[in-house]
Coordinates of C-alpha atoms and ligand atoms in Angstrom, one line a residue:
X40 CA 3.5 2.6 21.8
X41 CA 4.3 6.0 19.9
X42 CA 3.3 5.4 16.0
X43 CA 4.0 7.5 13.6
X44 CA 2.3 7.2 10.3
X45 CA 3.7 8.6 7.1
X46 CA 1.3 9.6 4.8
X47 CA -1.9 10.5 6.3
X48 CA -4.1 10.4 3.4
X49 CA -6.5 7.4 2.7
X50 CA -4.6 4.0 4.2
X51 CA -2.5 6.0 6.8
X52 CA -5.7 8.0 8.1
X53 CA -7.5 4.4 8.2
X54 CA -4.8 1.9 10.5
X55 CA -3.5 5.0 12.0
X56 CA -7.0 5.7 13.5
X57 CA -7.2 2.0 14.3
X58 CA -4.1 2.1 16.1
X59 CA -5.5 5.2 17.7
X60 CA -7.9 3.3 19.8
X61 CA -5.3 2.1 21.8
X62 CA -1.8 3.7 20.8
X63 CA -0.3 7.0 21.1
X64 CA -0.4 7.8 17.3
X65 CA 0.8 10.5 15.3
X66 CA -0.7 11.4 11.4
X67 CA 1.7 13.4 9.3
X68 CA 0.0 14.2 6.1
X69 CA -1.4 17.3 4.4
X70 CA -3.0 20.7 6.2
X71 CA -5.8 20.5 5.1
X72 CA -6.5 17.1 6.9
X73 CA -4.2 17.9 9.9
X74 CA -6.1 20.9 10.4
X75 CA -9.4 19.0 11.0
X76 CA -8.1 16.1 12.7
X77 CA -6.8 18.5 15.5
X78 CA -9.6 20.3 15.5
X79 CA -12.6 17.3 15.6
X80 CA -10.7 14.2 15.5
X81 CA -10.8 11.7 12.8
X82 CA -14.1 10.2 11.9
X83 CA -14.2 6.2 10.3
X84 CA -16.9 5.8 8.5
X85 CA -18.3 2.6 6.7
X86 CA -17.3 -0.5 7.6
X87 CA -15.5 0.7 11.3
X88 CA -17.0 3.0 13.2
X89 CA -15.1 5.2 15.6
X90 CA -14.2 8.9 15.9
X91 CA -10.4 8.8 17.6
X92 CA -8.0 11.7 18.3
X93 CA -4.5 11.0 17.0
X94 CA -2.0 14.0 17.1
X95 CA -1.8 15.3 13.6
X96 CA 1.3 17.3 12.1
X97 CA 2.7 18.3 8.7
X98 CA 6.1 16.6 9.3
X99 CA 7.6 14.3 10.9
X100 CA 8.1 14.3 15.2
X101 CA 11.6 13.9 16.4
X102 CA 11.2 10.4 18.0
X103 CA 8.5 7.1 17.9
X104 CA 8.9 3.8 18.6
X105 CA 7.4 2.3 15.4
X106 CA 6.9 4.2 11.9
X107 CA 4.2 3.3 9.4
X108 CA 5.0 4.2 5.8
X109 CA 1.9 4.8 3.8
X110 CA 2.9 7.0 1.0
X111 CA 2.3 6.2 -2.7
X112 CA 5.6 4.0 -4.0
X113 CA 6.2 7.0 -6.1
X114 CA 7.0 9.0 -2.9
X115 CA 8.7 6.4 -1.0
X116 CA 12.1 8.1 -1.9
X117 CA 11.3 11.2 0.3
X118 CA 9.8 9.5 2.9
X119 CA 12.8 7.5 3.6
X120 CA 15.0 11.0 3.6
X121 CA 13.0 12.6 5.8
X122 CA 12.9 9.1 8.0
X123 CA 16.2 9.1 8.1
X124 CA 16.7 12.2 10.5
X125 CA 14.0 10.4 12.6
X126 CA 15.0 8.6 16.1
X127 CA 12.6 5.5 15.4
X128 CA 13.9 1.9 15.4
X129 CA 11.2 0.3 13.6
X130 CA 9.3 1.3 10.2
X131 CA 7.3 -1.1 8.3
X132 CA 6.1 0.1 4.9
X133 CA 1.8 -1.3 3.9
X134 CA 2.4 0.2 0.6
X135 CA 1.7 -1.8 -2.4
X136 CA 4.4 -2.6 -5.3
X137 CA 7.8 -4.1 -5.1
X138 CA 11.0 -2.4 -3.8
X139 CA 9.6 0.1 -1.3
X140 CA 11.2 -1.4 1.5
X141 CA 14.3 -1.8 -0.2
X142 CA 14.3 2.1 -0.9
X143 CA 13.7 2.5 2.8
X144 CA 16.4 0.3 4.0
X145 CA 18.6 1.7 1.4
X146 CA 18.2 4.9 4.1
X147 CA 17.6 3.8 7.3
X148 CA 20.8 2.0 8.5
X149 CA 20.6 0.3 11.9
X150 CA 16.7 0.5 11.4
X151 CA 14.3 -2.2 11.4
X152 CA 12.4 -2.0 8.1
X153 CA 10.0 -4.8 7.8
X154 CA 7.4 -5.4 4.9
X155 CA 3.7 -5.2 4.9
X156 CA 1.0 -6.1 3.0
X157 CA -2.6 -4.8 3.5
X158 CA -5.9 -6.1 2.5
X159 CA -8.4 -3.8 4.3
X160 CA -9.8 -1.1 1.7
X161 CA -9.7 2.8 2.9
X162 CA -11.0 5.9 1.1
X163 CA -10.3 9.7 2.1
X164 CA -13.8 11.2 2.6
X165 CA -12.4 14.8 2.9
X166 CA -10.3 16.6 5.7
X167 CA -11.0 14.5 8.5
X168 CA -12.9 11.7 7.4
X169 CA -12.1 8.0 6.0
X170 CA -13.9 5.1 5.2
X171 CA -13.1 1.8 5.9
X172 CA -14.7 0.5 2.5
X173 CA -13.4 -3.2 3.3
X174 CA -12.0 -4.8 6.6
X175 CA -9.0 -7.0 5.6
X176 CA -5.8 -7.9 7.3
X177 CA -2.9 -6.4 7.8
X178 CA 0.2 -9.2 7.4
X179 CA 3.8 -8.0 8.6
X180 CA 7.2 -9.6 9.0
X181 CA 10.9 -9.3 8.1
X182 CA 11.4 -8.4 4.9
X183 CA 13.5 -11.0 4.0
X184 CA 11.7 -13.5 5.2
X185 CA 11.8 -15.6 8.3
X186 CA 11.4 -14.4 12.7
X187 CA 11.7 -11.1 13.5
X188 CA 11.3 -9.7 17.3
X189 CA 10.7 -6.5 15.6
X190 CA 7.5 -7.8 13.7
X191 CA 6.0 -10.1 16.7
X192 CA 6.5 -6.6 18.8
X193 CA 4.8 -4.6 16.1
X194 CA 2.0 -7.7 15.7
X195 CA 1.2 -7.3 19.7
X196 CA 0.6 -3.7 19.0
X197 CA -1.7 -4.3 16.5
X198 CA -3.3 -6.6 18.4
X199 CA -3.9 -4.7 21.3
X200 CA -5.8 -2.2 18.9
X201 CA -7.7 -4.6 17.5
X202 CA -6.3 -4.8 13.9
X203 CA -6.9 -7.6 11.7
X204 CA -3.3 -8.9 11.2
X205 CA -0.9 -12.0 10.9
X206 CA 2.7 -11.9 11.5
X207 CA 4.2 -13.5 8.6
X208 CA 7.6 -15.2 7.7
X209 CA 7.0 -15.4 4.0
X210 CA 6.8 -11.8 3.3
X211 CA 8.6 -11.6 0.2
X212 CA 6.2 -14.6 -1.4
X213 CA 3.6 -12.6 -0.1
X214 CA 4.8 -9.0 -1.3
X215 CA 4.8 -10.8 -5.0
X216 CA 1.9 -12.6 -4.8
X217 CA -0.2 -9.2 -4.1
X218 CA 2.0 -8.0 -6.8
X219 CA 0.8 -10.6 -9.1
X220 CA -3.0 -9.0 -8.0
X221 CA -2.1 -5.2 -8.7
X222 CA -0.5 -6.4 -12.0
X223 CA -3.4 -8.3 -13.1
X224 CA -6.2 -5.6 -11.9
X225 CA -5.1 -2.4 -11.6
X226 CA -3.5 -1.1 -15.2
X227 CA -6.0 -3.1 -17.1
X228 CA -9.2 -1.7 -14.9
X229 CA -7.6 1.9 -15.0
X230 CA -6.9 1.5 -18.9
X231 CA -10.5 -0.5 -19.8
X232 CA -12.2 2.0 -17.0
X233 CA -14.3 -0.5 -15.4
X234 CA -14.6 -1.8 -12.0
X235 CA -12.6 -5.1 -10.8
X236 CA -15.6 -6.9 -11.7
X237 CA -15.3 -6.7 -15.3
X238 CA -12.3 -8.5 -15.1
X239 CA -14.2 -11.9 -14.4
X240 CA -14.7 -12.8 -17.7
X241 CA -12.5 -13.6 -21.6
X242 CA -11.1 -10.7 -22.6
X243 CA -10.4 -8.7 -19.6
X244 CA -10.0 -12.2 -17.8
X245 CA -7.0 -13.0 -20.0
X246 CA -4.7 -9.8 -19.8
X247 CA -4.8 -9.9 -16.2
X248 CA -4.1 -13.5 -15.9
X249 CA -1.6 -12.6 -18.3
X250 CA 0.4 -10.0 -16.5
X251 CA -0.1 -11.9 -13.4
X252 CA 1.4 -15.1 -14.9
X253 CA 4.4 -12.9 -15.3
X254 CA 4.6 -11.4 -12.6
X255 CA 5.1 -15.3 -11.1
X256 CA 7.7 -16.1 -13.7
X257 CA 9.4 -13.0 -12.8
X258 CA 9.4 -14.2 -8.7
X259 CA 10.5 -17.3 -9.1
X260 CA 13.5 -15.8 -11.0
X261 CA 14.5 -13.8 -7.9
X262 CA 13.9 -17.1 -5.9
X263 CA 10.8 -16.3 -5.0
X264 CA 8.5 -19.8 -4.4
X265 CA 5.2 -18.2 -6.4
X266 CA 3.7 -20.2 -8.9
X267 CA 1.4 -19.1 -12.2
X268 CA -1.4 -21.1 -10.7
X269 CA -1.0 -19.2 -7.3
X270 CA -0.5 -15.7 -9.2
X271 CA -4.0 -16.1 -11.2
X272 CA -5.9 -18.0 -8.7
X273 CA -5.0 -14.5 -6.1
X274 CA -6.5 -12.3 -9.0
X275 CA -9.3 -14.2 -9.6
X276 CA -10.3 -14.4 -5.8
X277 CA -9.8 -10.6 -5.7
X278 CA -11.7 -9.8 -8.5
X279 CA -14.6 -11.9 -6.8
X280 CA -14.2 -10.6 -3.8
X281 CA -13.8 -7.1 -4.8
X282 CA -16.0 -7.4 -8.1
X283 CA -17.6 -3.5 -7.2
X284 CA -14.7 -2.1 -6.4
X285 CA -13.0 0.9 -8.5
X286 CA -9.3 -0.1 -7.9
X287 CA -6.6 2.5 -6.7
X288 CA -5.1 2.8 -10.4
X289 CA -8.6 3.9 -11.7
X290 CA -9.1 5.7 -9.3
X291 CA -6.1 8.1 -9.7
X292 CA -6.8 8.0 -13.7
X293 CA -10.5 9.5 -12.7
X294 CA -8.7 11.9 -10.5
X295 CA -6.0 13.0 -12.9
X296 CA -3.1 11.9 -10.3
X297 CA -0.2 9.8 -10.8
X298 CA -0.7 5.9 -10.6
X299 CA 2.1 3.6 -9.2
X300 CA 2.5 1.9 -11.8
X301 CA 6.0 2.3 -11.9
X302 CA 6.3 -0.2 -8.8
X303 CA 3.7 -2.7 -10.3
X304 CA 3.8 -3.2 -14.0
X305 CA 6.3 -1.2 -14.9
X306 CA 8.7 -3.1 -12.2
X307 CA 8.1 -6.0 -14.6
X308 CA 8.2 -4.8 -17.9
X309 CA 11.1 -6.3 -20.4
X310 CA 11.4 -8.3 -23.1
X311 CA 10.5 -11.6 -20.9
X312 CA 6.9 -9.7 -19.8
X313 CA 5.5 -8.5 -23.0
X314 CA 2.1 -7.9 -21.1
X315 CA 3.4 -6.0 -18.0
X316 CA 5.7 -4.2 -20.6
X317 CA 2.5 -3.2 -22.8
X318 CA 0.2 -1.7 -19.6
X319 CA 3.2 0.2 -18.1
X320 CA 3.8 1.6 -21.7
X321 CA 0.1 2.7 -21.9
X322 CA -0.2 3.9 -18.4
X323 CA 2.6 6.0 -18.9
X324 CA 2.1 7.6 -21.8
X325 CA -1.2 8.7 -20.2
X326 CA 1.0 9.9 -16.9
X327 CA 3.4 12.0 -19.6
X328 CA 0.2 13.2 -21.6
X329 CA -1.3 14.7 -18.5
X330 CA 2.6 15.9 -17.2
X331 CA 2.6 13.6 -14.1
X332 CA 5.6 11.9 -14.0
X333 CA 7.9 15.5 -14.1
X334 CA 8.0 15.8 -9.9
Ligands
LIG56 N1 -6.2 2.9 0.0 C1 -6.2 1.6 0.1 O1 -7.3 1.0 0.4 C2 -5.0 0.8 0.1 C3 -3.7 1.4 -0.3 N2 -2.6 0.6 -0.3 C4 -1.3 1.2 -0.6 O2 -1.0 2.1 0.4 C5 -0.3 3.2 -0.2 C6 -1.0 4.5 0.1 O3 -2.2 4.5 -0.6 P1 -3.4 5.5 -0.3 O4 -3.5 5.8 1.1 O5 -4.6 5.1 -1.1 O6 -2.8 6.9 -1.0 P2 -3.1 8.4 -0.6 O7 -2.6 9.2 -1.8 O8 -4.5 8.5 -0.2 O9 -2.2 8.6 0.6 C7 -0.9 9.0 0.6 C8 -0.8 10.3 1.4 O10 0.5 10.6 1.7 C9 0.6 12.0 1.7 N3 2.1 12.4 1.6 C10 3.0 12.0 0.7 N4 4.2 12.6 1.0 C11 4.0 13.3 2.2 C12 4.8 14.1 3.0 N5 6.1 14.3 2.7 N6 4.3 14.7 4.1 C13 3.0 14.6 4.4 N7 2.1 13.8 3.7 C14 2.6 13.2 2.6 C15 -0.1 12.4 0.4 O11 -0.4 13.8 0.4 C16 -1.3 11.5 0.6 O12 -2.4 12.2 1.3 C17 -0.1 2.9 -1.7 O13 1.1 2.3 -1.9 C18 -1.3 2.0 -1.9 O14 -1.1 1.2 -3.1 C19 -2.6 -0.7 0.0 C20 -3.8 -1.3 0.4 C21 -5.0 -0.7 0.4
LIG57 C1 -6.7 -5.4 -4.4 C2 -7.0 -4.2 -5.3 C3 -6.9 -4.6 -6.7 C4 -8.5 -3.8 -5.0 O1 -9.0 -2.9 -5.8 C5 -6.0 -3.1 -4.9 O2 -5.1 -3.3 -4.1 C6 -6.0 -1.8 -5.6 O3 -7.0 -1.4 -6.1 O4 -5.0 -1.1 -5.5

């Protein structure tokens, strides 16, 4: 199969070298990398081991057979432009946050767009180089729920490269439920500066059950079957399970970079989510402070 991933940088460089082992892949990301990754490949480090050698570019090829959209929600916009003059049936978005593959869809018509949800953790190392800092699962499926031929096609292609996946017919319950996770963890880790950990216990504990409580109130009023005891039970089995972890919001804090907390919190915030409201509020203000959120 030709893949094409867009947005080569930490998640992209990650399943597309997966997909690499066995698939005809393509990264589009920055020069820097795409530079190196013609030149020596791309090195997984950590938890995968491989050094694979996808074809690497600055835009997008004229043709593939299946798209991967790994941008930051804050980008998805573009991507979906530039997708548009792209002769590729299938794209299926991994990004976290709500609405990405509406935005998407919203541009591609006669396209496939199906949602995706990852669990495996990946960190840019430098030009050429990610780790795979947590081996997850990758689930996929239409993204409004129920079969798709599209997704079990796209699911035998990840299987042949050995990626950890399910093919899914609850995606939207799924999409809000790792919502509920990023609400809960991410604002409140990247505004407390501590790892996921922290949140384990009264008061960081509370805000993120809090916001993810919300977030499930907020589902089920878009007909989404998600309930508060599902939302908080999610965070607190990611906070266990990723107790050392530094999550993506904190880590773009660190880095001085804009967060996406537009499609998490801030896709909650109103008068019925005082919590989510709250965090987005904060988290922005920081975003305008450091004159992030102009592009
Ligand atoms: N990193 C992780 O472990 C996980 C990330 N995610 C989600 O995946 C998405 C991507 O996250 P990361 O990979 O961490 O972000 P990232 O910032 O490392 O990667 C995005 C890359 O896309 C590139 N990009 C954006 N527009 C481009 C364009 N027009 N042309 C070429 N390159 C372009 C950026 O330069 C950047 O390198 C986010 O929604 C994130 O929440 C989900 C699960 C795990
Ligand atoms: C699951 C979690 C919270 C892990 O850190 C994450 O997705 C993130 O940091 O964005």
């Amino acid at each position: 199969m030709d893949v094409v991933v867009f947005g080569a940088g930490s998640l992209g460089s990650l399943v597309g070298g997966l997909l690499a082992r066995e698939h005809d892949v393509t990264l589009v990301g920055r020069a820097a990398h795409v530079e190196r990754v013609r030149a020596s490949g791309l090195r997984i480090e950590g938890e995968v081991e491989a050094t694979v050698h996808p074809a690497a570019r600055t835009t997008l090829p004229a043709r593939a057979d299946l798209a991967l959209v790994t941008v930051k929600s804050f980008d998805t916009e573009r991507a979906a432009r530039a997708l548009a003059r792209c002769d590729v049936p299938t794209v299926l978005s991994l990004q976290n946050g709500l609405d990405n593959e509406a935005t998407l869809a919203a541009h591609l018509d006669g396209r496939t767009v199906l949602a995706g949800t990852c669990t495996y953790g990946a960190r840019l190392l430098g030009p050429g180089r990610v780790a795979c800092t947590g081996v997850g699962e990758v689930a996929l499926g239409a993204r409004e729920g129920g079969p798709s031929v599209a997704a079990d096609r796209t699911g035998r292609a990840f299987e042949r490269a050995g990626v950890e996946h399910v093919v899914a017919e609850d995606m939207p319950r799924r999409v809000w439920e790792k919502l509920a996770v990023n609400a809960g963890v991410n604002a409140a880790t990247a505004l407390a500066r501590v790892p996921n950990g922290a949140l384990s216990d009264p008061p960081g504990r509370d805000v993120a059950h809090a916001a993810a409580r919300e977030v499930a109130q907020s589902a089920r009023g878009e007909g989404i079957d998600l309930t508060e005891a599902r939302a908080v039970a999610s965070v607190d089995r990611v906070v266990r399970a990723t107790a050392s972890n530094r999550s993506s919001m904190l880590q773009d804090v660190e880095r001085g970079t804009r967060t996406e907390i537009d499609a998490i919190n801030g896709r909650i915030a109103g008068p019925d989510a005082p919590v989510n409201a709250t965090l987005a509020a904060l988290v922005r203000t920081w975003e305008d402070a450091e004159g992030l959120r102009e592009s």
